[in-house]
Amino acid sequence: MFFIERKTLKENFLKAIQEGHLLVVGYPGIGKSWLLWQTIELLKRQEIPTMLISIDALKVNDITDLRKMFPPSQSFEDFLNYRSGGHKAYLFIDAMDAARSEVSQLALAKFISLVMKKCPNWTIVASIRSYDAKHSRGLVNLFPNPCKDIDAYFTLPNINRRHFYVPELNDADLDELFNKKPPFKLIYEQASPELKKLFKVPFNIWLIEQLIDEKVDVHQITATTAIVQLLDLFWEYRIVKKDDMTDRLTMLNKITLDMVKNHSLSIEQQDAILPGLTHTYKGLLSDKVLIPLTTSENTLGFEHNILFDYAVSRVLMRENAEDLLKFVSEDAGRPIFLRPSINFYFSRLWYSDTNLFWKIFWHFQSGNNDEYISLLPVLTLVNEIKDWTQLEVLIKVKGNKHYAEAINRTIKVFDISRTSISILDVAWIKFFFELSKEINLT
């Protein structure tokens, strides 16, 4: 298991939490949970009261579900105030983005609001993905306005609440990794610029570590350029190439479908294990696909929420336009809850089967669809474009009856994404130049 110290990160974070309620933001897999755990261990050694609530280990439909984390004989307010003993204490709430339904977000917001009002000694430190921090206003707005006590390096300009941004690994972090684990250095030296960028995210390093453990050929790893391709390899070696592949897929289908229907990232062990598949269940635990989320091991989840998102894209989303659209649309909250899974689904097609990508892309542009659903493949298109020839396909299908809608949606998503996509990128310059010669879309 690799370990990177990230001393400066931890020191700045410790200073930040001492000044009041705080959001911890960052991209998926960047190390938000790790930072919380590291800080909790430090505070425990200093005998400072702490408590951790992992939202991805709970099914939150009402505030009573959060109350179950506390002794039934006391209200959670009385319990927290007693436990703090009148001294400063810290309540860490991990993976707030796991509350993906409106109902669960409202319950979590009510809980946080009550703690802030009735438990003055407790500082709330809550982690959430950057995307959700920008869109889950009901949760985020509970936190204080930003102040200048946090170094600008650890903040994001478009989040208008007090927060701490967990950045990518820097060169010193990677040097530490390579000195401790030489196999990573070998892969990095042969990697494409895209794969080297993936090394800056700890979860991606974890994926590569699993592939090294599986003795995957180095050239297979270095050929990857996107996280979805690393996940494809992980899936191939931890699921597809196993002797009990069929049983693993059957169990994962049961688990993911239960989670999706319940808008939850956890499942009770008794609901996960199918008759006669105990060996398969143990194999999924051993291969770090699933993990117990509680000390009693009665509640299960995926090793990382990214694995849940990817697994849904593999076992529940069919490579058929009609079936996919029906699955995504049959529950009003599903497009939001499954947004990361849908992104993995289209990204995988983008890299492995572009013809099928475009077939499903055009099916989603139908005027009968909800506008947000129509935008889903467009989001992948805009984020994955590397050169003009990939965009040329969009220009050349002028005869398609949904051509104008698709172009307008592409421009809309591009406009929103300009902070992460260079407007001077040659592919986009060429796209807009060619588009200017085509029909009037207004």
Short mmCIF file of C-alpha atoms in Angstrom, two decimals:
data_model
loop_
_atom_site.label_atom_id
_atom_site.label_comp_id
_atom_site.label_asym_id
_atom_site.label_seq_id
_atom_site.Cartn_x
_atom_site.Cartn_y
_atom_site.Cartn_z
CA MET A 1 0.00 0.00 0.00
CA PHE A 2 1.46 3.35 -1.01
CA PHE A 3 1.52 6.31 1.37
CA ILE A 4 2.34 9.93 0.58
CA GLU A 5 2.88 12.18 3.60
CA ARG A 6 1.49 15.49 2.20
CA LYS A 7 2.79 17.29 5.26
CA THR A 8 2.10 20.84 4.04
CA LEU A 9 -1.46 19.90 3.12
CA LYS A 10 -2.15 18.45 6.55
CA GLU A 11 -0.59 21.40 8.40
CA ASN A 12 -2.64 23.97 6.48
CA PHE A 13 -5.80 21.92 6.92
CA LEU A 14 -5.31 21.68 10.68
CA LYS A 15 -4.98 25.46 10.88
CA ALA A 16 -8.13 25.91 8.79
CA ILE A 17 -10.40 23.73 10.92
CA GLN A 18 -9.33 25.54 14.07
CA GLU A 19 -10.94 28.73 12.79
CA GLY A 20 -14.50 27.44 12.33
CA HIS A 21 -16.94 25.39 10.26
CA LEU A 22 -15.37 24.28 7.00
CA LEU A 23 -16.18 22.60 3.71
CA VAL A 24 -13.52 20.27 2.31
CA VAL A 25 -13.74 20.26 -1.47
CA GLY A 26 -11.85 18.52 -4.24
CA TYR A 27 -12.25 16.33 -7.28
CA PRO A 28 -13.19 12.64 -6.98
CA GLY A 29 -10.32 10.50 -5.67
CA ILE A 30 -8.16 13.46 -4.69
CA GLY A 31 -7.86 12.41 -1.02
CA LYS A 32 -10.61 14.25 0.88
CA SER A 33 -11.55 11.24 3.02
CA TRP A 34 -7.87 10.43 3.60
CA LEU A 35 -7.26 13.97 4.85
CA LEU A 36 -10.18 13.71 7.29
CA TRP A 37 -8.94 10.36 8.65
CA GLN A 38 -5.39 11.63 9.05
CA THR A 39 -6.62 14.69 10.94
CA ILE A 40 -8.92 12.66 13.19
CA GLU A 41 -6.01 10.45 14.21
CA LEU A 42 -3.93 13.51 15.04
CA LEU A 43 -6.71 15.07 17.13
CA LYS A 44 -7.30 11.80 18.99
CA ARG A 45 -3.64 11.71 20.01
CA GLN A 46 -4.17 15.21 21.41
CA GLU A 47 -7.29 13.95 23.27
CA ILE A 48 -9.55 16.38 21.41
CA PRO A 49 -13.12 15.04 21.02
CA THR A 50 -13.99 14.00 17.47
CA MET A 51 -16.76 12.17 15.67
CA LEU A 52 -16.95 10.92 12.09
CA ILE A 53 -20.14 10.39 10.10
CA SER A 54 -19.66 8.81 6.68
CA ILE A 55 -22.72 9.60 4.58
CA ASP A 56 -21.88 6.90 2.04
CA ALA A 57 -22.33 4.29 4.79
CA LEU A 58 -25.88 5.44 5.56
CA LYS A 59 -29.29 5.43 3.93
CA VAL A 60 -30.47 8.94 4.67
CA ASN A 61 -34.12 9.65 3.92
CA ASP A 62 -34.91 11.63 7.04
CA ILE A 63 -33.09 13.24 9.95
CA THR A 64 -34.06 10.22 12.06
CA ASP A 65 -31.64 8.15 9.96
CA LEU A 66 -28.84 10.41 11.18
CA ARG A 67 -30.07 10.20 14.75
CA LYS A 68 -29.37 6.46 14.62
CA MET A 69 -25.67 7.32 14.81
CA PHE A 70 -26.22 8.40 18.43
CA PRO A 71 -27.34 6.59 21.61
CA PRO A 72 -31.14 6.15 21.60
CA SER A 73 -31.40 7.35 25.19
CA GLN A 74 -30.26 10.88 24.30
CA SER A 75 -30.92 13.45 21.63
CA PHE A 76 -27.90 13.93 19.42
CA GLU A 77 -27.62 17.51 20.71
CA ASP A 78 -27.35 16.34 24.32
CA PHE A 79 -24.93 13.58 23.37
CA LEU A 80 -22.60 15.94 21.50
CA ASN A 81 -22.69 18.61 24.19
CA TYR A 82 -21.94 16.00 26.88
CA ARG A 83 -19.13 14.50 24.86
CA SER A 84 -17.42 17.83 24.20
CA GLY A 85 -17.35 18.56 27.92
CA GLY A 86 -17.47 22.26 27.20
CA HIS A 87 -14.29 22.09 25.11
CA LYS A 88 -13.64 22.49 21.42
CA ALA A 89 -14.62 19.39 19.42
CA TYR A 90 -14.85 18.39 15.77
CA LEU A 91 -17.65 16.66 13.88
CA PHE A 92 -16.35 15.32 10.56
CA ILE A 93 -18.97 14.55 7.91
CA ASP A 94 -17.44 12.61 5.04
CA ALA A 95 -18.81 12.23 1.51
CA MET A 96 -21.71 14.67 1.65
CA ASP A 97 -21.97 14.18 -2.12
CA ALA A 98 -23.22 10.65 -1.36
CA ALA A 99 -26.50 12.35 -0.38
CA ARG A 100 -27.52 12.50 -4.03
CA SER A 101 -31.29 12.76 -3.67
CA GLU A 102 -33.16 15.91 -2.71
CA VAL A 103 -34.70 14.13 0.28
CA SER A 104 -31.33 13.03 1.68
CA GLN A 105 -29.82 16.47 1.12
CA LEU A 106 -32.68 18.14 2.99
CA ALA A 107 -32.26 15.72 5.91
CA LEU A 108 -28.51 16.31 6.05
CA ALA A 109 -28.97 20.08 5.83
CA LYS A 110 -31.44 20.00 8.74
CA PHE A 111 -29.00 17.93 10.83
CA ILE A 112 -26.06 20.25 10.15
CA SER A 113 -28.17 23.33 10.88
CA LEU A 114 -29.28 21.90 14.24
CA VAL A 115 -25.73 20.98 15.27
CA MET A 116 -24.50 24.48 14.38
CA LYS A 117 -27.26 26.07 16.47
CA LYS A 118 -27.42 23.76 19.47
CA CYS A 119 -23.86 22.42 19.82
CA PRO A 120 -21.65 25.55 19.92
CA ASN A 121 -18.48 23.70 20.93
CA TRP A 122 -18.54 21.52 17.84
CA THR A 123 -16.90 22.58 14.59
CA ILE A 124 -18.35 20.87 11.52
CA VAL A 125 -15.85 19.80 8.87
CA ALA A 126 -17.63 18.31 5.85
CA SER A 127 -16.20 16.90 2.64
CA ILE A 128 -17.89 17.16 -0.75
CA ARG A 129 -16.85 16.83 -4.38
CA SER A 130 -16.11 20.17 -6.07
CA TYR A 131 -18.93 19.69 -8.59
CA ASP A 132 -21.49 19.08 -5.84
CA ALA A 133 -20.16 22.02 -3.81
CA LYS A 134 -21.10 24.26 -6.72
CA HIS A 135 -24.57 22.75 -7.18
CA SER A 136 -25.79 21.59 -3.73
CA ARG A 137 -26.66 25.05 -2.51
CA GLY A 138 -28.93 23.86 0.29
CA LEU A 139 -26.00 22.15 1.98
CA VAL A 140 -23.18 24.50 1.05
CA ASN A 141 -24.96 27.70 2.09
CA LEU A 142 -25.08 26.50 5.70
CA PHE A 143 -21.35 27.17 5.96
CA PRO A 144 -19.80 30.59 6.68
CA ASN A 145 -18.79 33.08 4.05
CA PRO A 146 -15.19 32.81 2.85
CA CYS A 147 -12.45 34.60 4.74
CA LYS A 148 -8.77 35.23 4.13
CA ASP A 149 -7.40 32.91 6.82
CA ILE A 150 -6.82 30.10 4.29
CA ASP A 151 -3.96 30.25 1.79
CA ALA A 152 -5.29 30.93 -1.72
CA TYR A 153 -3.55 27.75 -2.93
CA PHE A 154 -6.08 25.77 -0.91
CA THR A 155 -9.20 27.56 -2.16
CA LEU A 156 -11.28 27.70 -5.34
CA PRO A 157 -12.49 31.04 -6.74
CA ASN A 158 -16.02 29.86 -7.62
CA ILE A 159 -17.07 28.49 -4.22
CA ASN A 160 -18.42 31.36 -2.16
CA ARG A 161 -18.29 29.64 1.24
CA ARG A 162 -15.50 28.96 3.70
CA HIS A 163 -13.74 25.95 2.26
CA PHE A 164 -10.47 24.08 1.97
CA TYR A 165 -9.54 22.77 -1.46
CA VAL A 166 -7.52 19.55 -1.63
CA PRO A 167 -5.22 20.05 -4.63
CA GLU A 168 -3.60 17.52 -6.91
CA LEU A 169 -0.34 15.85 -5.90
CA ASN A 170 2.68 17.98 -6.73
CA ASP A 171 6.13 16.98 -8.00
CA ALA A 172 7.51 16.56 -4.48
CA ASP A 173 4.64 14.20 -3.63
CA LEU A 174 5.35 12.11 -6.72
CA ASP A 175 9.08 12.03 -5.97
CA GLU A 176 8.25 10.68 -2.51
CA LEU A 177 6.04 8.02 -4.11
CA PHE A 178 8.71 6.99 -6.62
CA ASN A 179 11.39 6.73 -3.93
CA LYS A 180 9.16 4.49 -1.81
CA LYS A 181 7.66 2.47 -4.70
CA PRO A 182 10.05 2.21 -7.71
CA PRO A 183 7.53 0.32 -9.93
CA PHE A 184 5.46 3.50 -10.10
CA LYS A 185 8.47 5.42 -11.38
CA LEU A 186 9.00 2.88 -14.17
CA ILE A 187 5.40 3.33 -15.34
CA TYR A 188 5.53 7.11 -15.00
CA GLU A 189 8.69 7.38 -17.12
CA GLN A 190 6.97 5.50 -19.96
CA ALA A 191 3.63 7.25 -19.56
CA SER A 192 1.94 9.63 -21.98
CA PRO A 193 1.35 13.23 -20.84
CA GLU A 194 -2.28 12.26 -20.15
CA LEU A 195 -1.31 9.35 -17.88
CA LYS A 196 1.27 11.50 -16.08
CA LYS A 197 -1.56 13.91 -15.30
CA LEU A 198 -3.62 11.02 -13.91
CA PHE A 199 -0.76 10.32 -11.48
CA LYS A 200 -1.64 13.57 -9.71
CA VAL A 201 -4.82 11.98 -8.30
CA PRO A 202 -4.27 9.47 -5.44
CA PHE A 203 -7.18 7.22 -6.46
CA ASN A 204 -5.62 6.75 -9.89
CA ILE A 205 -2.37 5.70 -8.22
CA TRP A 206 -4.38 3.21 -6.16
CA LEU A 207 -5.84 1.79 -9.39
CA ILE A 208 -2.36 1.46 -10.87
CA GLU A 209 -1.20 -0.25 -7.69
CA GLN A 210 -3.97 -2.83 -8.05
CA LEU A 211 -2.92 -3.45 -11.66
CA ILE A 212 0.71 -3.89 -10.57
CA ASP A 213 -0.47 -6.43 -7.98
CA GLU A 214 -2.29 -8.28 -10.76
CA LYS A 215 0.97 -8.30 -12.76
CA VAL A 216 -0.65 -6.45 -15.65
CA ASP A 217 1.83 -5.79 -18.42
CA VAL A 218 3.42 -2.34 -18.02
CA HIS A 219 2.65 -1.49 -21.65
CA GLN A 220 -1.06 -2.04 -21.03
CA ILE A 221 -0.95 0.46 -18.21
CA THR A 222 1.15 3.04 -20.02
CA ALA A 223 -1.20 2.87 -23.02
CA THR A 224 -4.01 4.40 -20.94
CA THR A 225 -4.82 8.10 -21.24
CA ALA A 226 -8.02 8.42 -19.18
CA ILE A 227 -9.30 7.23 -15.82
CA VAL A 228 -12.04 5.20 -17.51
CA GLN A 229 -9.34 3.14 -19.23
CA LEU A 230 -7.63 2.42 -15.91
CA LEU A 231 -11.00 1.35 -14.56
CA ASP A 232 -11.51 -0.85 -17.62
CA LEU A 233 -8.28 -2.67 -16.80
CA PHE A 234 -9.22 -2.99 -13.14
CA TRP A 235 -12.58 -4.44 -14.16
CA GLU A 236 -10.97 -6.85 -16.61
CA TYR A 237 -8.56 -8.29 -14.05
CA ARG A 238 -10.78 -8.17 -10.94
CA ILE A 239 -14.05 -9.26 -12.58
CA VAL A 240 -13.87 -10.52 -16.15
CA LYS A 241 -10.77 -12.72 -15.84
CA LYS A 242 -11.86 -14.39 -12.60
CA ASP A 243 -13.09 -17.99 -12.72
CA ASP A 244 -16.35 -16.93 -11.07
CA MET A 245 -16.91 -13.98 -13.42
CA THR A 246 -20.59 -14.81 -13.99
CA ASP A 247 -21.28 -15.02 -10.26
CA ARG A 248 -19.42 -11.77 -9.63
CA LEU A 249 -21.47 -9.97 -12.27
CA THR A 250 -24.69 -11.45 -10.88
CA MET A 251 -23.86 -10.25 -7.37
CA LEU A 252 -22.72 -6.82 -8.54
CA ASN A 253 -25.90 -6.44 -10.58
CA LYS A 254 -27.95 -7.19 -7.44
CA ILE A 255 -25.90 -4.81 -5.28
CA THR A 256 -25.81 -1.87 -7.68
CA LEU A 257 -29.49 -2.17 -8.58
CA ASP A 258 -30.43 -2.14 -4.89
CA MET A 259 -28.27 0.93 -4.30
CA VAL A 260 -29.71 2.77 -7.30
CA LYS A 261 -33.32 2.02 -6.34
CA ASN A 262 -32.65 3.23 -2.78
CA HIS A 263 -30.54 6.22 -3.82
CA SER A 264 -27.82 4.91 -1.52
CA LEU A 265 -24.14 4.03 -1.76
CA SER A 266 -24.42 1.24 0.83
CA ILE A 267 -26.27 -2.03 1.23
CA GLU A 268 -26.89 -4.41 4.11
CA GLN A 269 -24.73 -7.53 3.94
CA GLN A 270 -27.77 -9.81 4.17
CA ASP A 271 -29.23 -8.14 1.07
CA ALA A 272 -25.98 -8.37 -0.88
CA ILE A 273 -25.06 -12.04 -0.58
CA LEU A 274 -27.02 -14.31 -2.89
CA PRO A 275 -27.61 -17.98 -1.95
CA GLY A 276 -24.60 -20.13 -2.76
CA LEU A 277 -22.36 -17.15 -3.57
CA THR A 278 -20.56 -16.66 -0.24
CA HIS A 279 -17.25 -17.53 -1.91
CA THR A 280 -17.88 -14.90 -4.59
CA TYR A 281 -18.71 -12.33 -1.93
CA LYS A 282 -15.42 -13.02 -0.13
CA GLY A 283 -13.58 -12.77 -3.43
CA LEU A 284 -15.03 -9.30 -4.11
CA LEU A 285 -13.88 -8.21 -0.65
CA SER A 286 -10.42 -9.73 -1.10
CA ASP A 287 -10.02 -8.09 -4.52
CA LYS A 288 -10.93 -4.68 -3.09
CA VAL A 289 -14.08 -4.25 -5.11
CA LEU A 290 -16.34 -4.22 -2.04
CA ILE A 291 -15.56 -3.16 1.52
CA PRO A 292 -17.34 -3.29 4.91
CA LEU A 293 -18.44 0.23 5.85
CA THR A 294 -19.07 -0.48 9.54
CA THR A 295 -17.08 -2.22 12.25
CA SER A 296 -19.80 -4.87 12.49
CA GLU A 297 -19.35 -5.49 8.73
CA ASN A 298 -23.14 -5.55 8.38
CA THR A 299 -23.11 -2.68 5.89
CA LEU A 300 -21.22 -2.85 2.61
CA GLY A 301 -20.15 -0.45 -0.08
CA PHE A 302 -17.63 -0.23 -2.85
CA GLU A 303 -13.96 0.27 -2.04
CA HIS A 304 -14.37 3.81 -3.37
CA ASN A 305 -17.43 5.68 -4.58
CA ILE A 306 -15.75 5.96 -7.97
CA LEU A 307 -15.92 2.15 -8.22
CA PHE A 308 -19.66 2.28 -7.53
CA ASP A 309 -20.13 4.85 -10.28
CA TYR A 310 -18.13 2.76 -12.72
CA ALA A 311 -19.78 -0.55 -11.75
CA VAL A 312 -23.23 0.92 -12.42
CA SER A 313 -22.06 1.96 -15.87
CA ARG A 314 -20.92 -1.61 -16.56
CA VAL A 315 -23.66 -3.81 -15.12
CA LEU A 316 -26.82 -1.70 -15.24
CA MET A 317 -26.40 0.44 -18.36
CA ARG A 318 -26.95 -1.53 -21.54
CA GLU A 319 -25.19 -0.74 -24.81
CA ASN A 320 -28.53 -0.07 -26.45
CA ALA A 321 -29.88 3.45 -26.90
CA GLU A 322 -33.51 2.68 -26.08
CA ASP A 323 -32.69 0.59 -23.00
CA LEU A 324 -30.24 3.17 -21.69
CA LEU A 325 -32.65 6.06 -22.13
CA LYS A 326 -35.41 4.10 -20.41
CA PHE A 327 -33.14 3.19 -17.47
CA VAL A 328 -31.94 6.77 -17.00
CA SER A 329 -35.43 8.27 -17.33
CA GLU A 330 -37.61 5.90 -15.29
CA ASP A 331 -36.81 7.65 -12.01
CA ALA A 332 -36.88 11.46 -11.91
CA GLY A 333 -33.87 11.59 -9.58
CA ARG A 334 -31.82 9.05 -11.49
CA PRO A 335 -30.04 11.42 -13.94
CA ILE A 336 -28.66 13.34 -10.95
CA PHE A 337 -27.87 10.34 -8.75
CA LEU A 338 -26.17 8.53 -11.64
CA ARG A 339 -24.45 11.51 -13.25
CA PRO A 340 -20.91 10.14 -12.63
CA SER A 341 -21.97 6.67 -13.86
CA ILE A 342 -23.46 8.12 -17.03
CA ASN A 343 -20.25 10.03 -17.63
CA PHE A 344 -18.21 6.82 -17.27
CA TYR A 345 -20.61 5.04 -19.62
CA PHE A 346 -20.22 7.58 -22.41
CA SER A 347 -16.47 7.99 -21.79
CA ARG A 348 -15.97 4.23 -22.13
CA LEU A 349 -17.84 4.23 -25.44
CA TRP A 350 -15.88 7.26 -26.58
CA TYR A 351 -12.60 5.40 -26.18
CA SER A 352 -13.74 1.90 -27.17
CA ASP A 353 -16.61 2.21 -29.66
CA THR A 354 -17.07 5.66 -31.20
CA ASN A 355 -19.72 4.45 -33.65
CA LEU A 356 -21.91 3.29 -30.78
CA PHE A 357 -21.19 6.53 -28.91
CA TRP A 358 -22.55 8.59 -31.79
CA LYS A 359 -25.54 6.32 -32.26
CA ILE A 360 -26.59 6.76 -28.65
CA PHE A 361 -25.61 10.44 -28.73
CA TRP A 362 -28.15 11.16 -31.47
CA HIS A 363 -30.84 9.11 -29.75
CA PHE A 364 -30.42 11.32 -26.67
CA GLN A 365 -30.84 14.47 -28.79
CA SER A 366 -34.48 13.60 -29.50
CA GLY A 367 -36.83 16.46 -28.74
CA ASN A 368 -38.91 14.10 -26.59
CA ASN A 369 -36.22 13.95 -23.89
CA ASP A 370 -35.73 16.08 -20.83
CA GLU A 371 -33.17 18.78 -21.64
CA TYR A 372 -30.79 17.64 -18.89
CA ILE A 373 -30.87 14.07 -20.21
CA SER A 374 -30.14 15.32 -23.73
CA LEU A 375 -27.07 17.12 -22.39
CA LEU A 376 -25.54 14.02 -20.79
CA PRO A 377 -23.60 12.68 -23.83
CA VAL A 378 -22.73 16.25 -24.82
CA LEU A 379 -20.90 16.69 -21.51
CA THR A 380 -18.67 13.74 -22.37
CA LEU A 381 -18.16 14.98 -25.93
CA VAL A 382 -16.94 18.39 -24.78
CA ASN A 383 -14.68 17.00 -22.03
CA GLU A 384 -13.07 14.26 -24.13
CA ILE A 385 -12.34 16.14 -27.36
CA LYS A 386 -8.63 15.99 -28.23
CA ASP A 387 -8.53 17.07 -31.90
CA TRP A 388 -10.69 18.53 -34.65
CA THR A 389 -11.38 15.25 -36.43
CA GLN A 390 -13.43 14.11 -33.43
CA LEU A 391 -15.65 17.19 -33.70
CA GLU A 392 -15.88 16.97 -37.47
CA VAL A 393 -18.46 14.19 -37.13
CA LEU A 394 -20.84 16.66 -35.50
CA ILE A 395 -20.48 19.16 -38.34
CA LYS A 396 -20.96 16.63 -41.14
CA VAL A 397 -24.38 15.34 -40.10
CA LYS A 398 -26.24 18.49 -41.04
CA GLY A 399 -29.11 16.39 -42.40
CA ASN A 400 -29.92 14.93 -38.98
CA LYS A 401 -33.22 16.38 -37.75
CA HIS A 402 -31.70 17.02 -34.31
CA TYR A 403 -28.56 18.65 -35.74
CA ALA A 404 -29.39 22.20 -34.58
CA GLU A 405 -30.28 21.09 -31.05
CA ALA A 406 -27.04 19.09 -30.76
CA ILE A 407 -24.92 22.02 -31.96
CA ASN A 408 -26.64 24.43 -29.59
CA ARG A 409 -26.15 22.05 -26.65
CA THR A 410 -22.49 21.58 -27.55
CA ILE A 411 -21.95 25.35 -27.59
CA LYS A 412 -23.82 25.68 -24.29
CA VAL A 413 -21.67 23.04 -22.56
CA PHE A 414 -18.50 24.48 -24.07
CA ASP A 415 -19.41 27.91 -22.72
CA ILE A 416 -19.95 26.49 -19.23
CA SER A 417 -16.70 24.49 -19.41
CA ARG A 418 -14.43 27.29 -20.58
CA THR A 419 -12.60 27.41 -17.24
CA SER A 420 -11.32 23.86 -17.83
CA ILE A 421 -11.05 23.96 -21.64
CA SER A 422 -8.72 26.38 -23.34
CA ILE A 423 -10.73 28.62 -25.65
CA LEU A 424 -7.61 28.80 -27.78
CA ASP A 425 -7.55 25.04 -28.30
CA VAL A 426 -7.00 24.33 -31.99
CA ALA A 427 -9.81 21.77 -32.14
CA TRP A 428 -12.37 24.28 -30.93
CA ILE A 429 -11.07 27.07 -33.15
CA LYS A 430 -11.49 24.79 -36.14
CA PHE A 431 -14.94 23.70 -34.92
CA PHE A 432 -16.27 27.25 -34.66
CA PHE A 433 -14.67 28.23 -37.95
CA GLU A 434 -16.35 25.34 -39.80
CA LEU A 435 -19.61 25.94 -37.96
CA SER A 436 -19.64 29.57 -39.09
CA LYS A 437 -19.88 28.32 -42.68
CA GLU A 438 -22.90 26.15 -41.94
CA ILE A 439 -26.56 26.92 -41.42
CA ASN A 440 -27.92 29.66 -39.19
CA LEU A 441 -28.90 27.95 -35.91
CA THR A 442 -30.92 30.80 -34.40
#
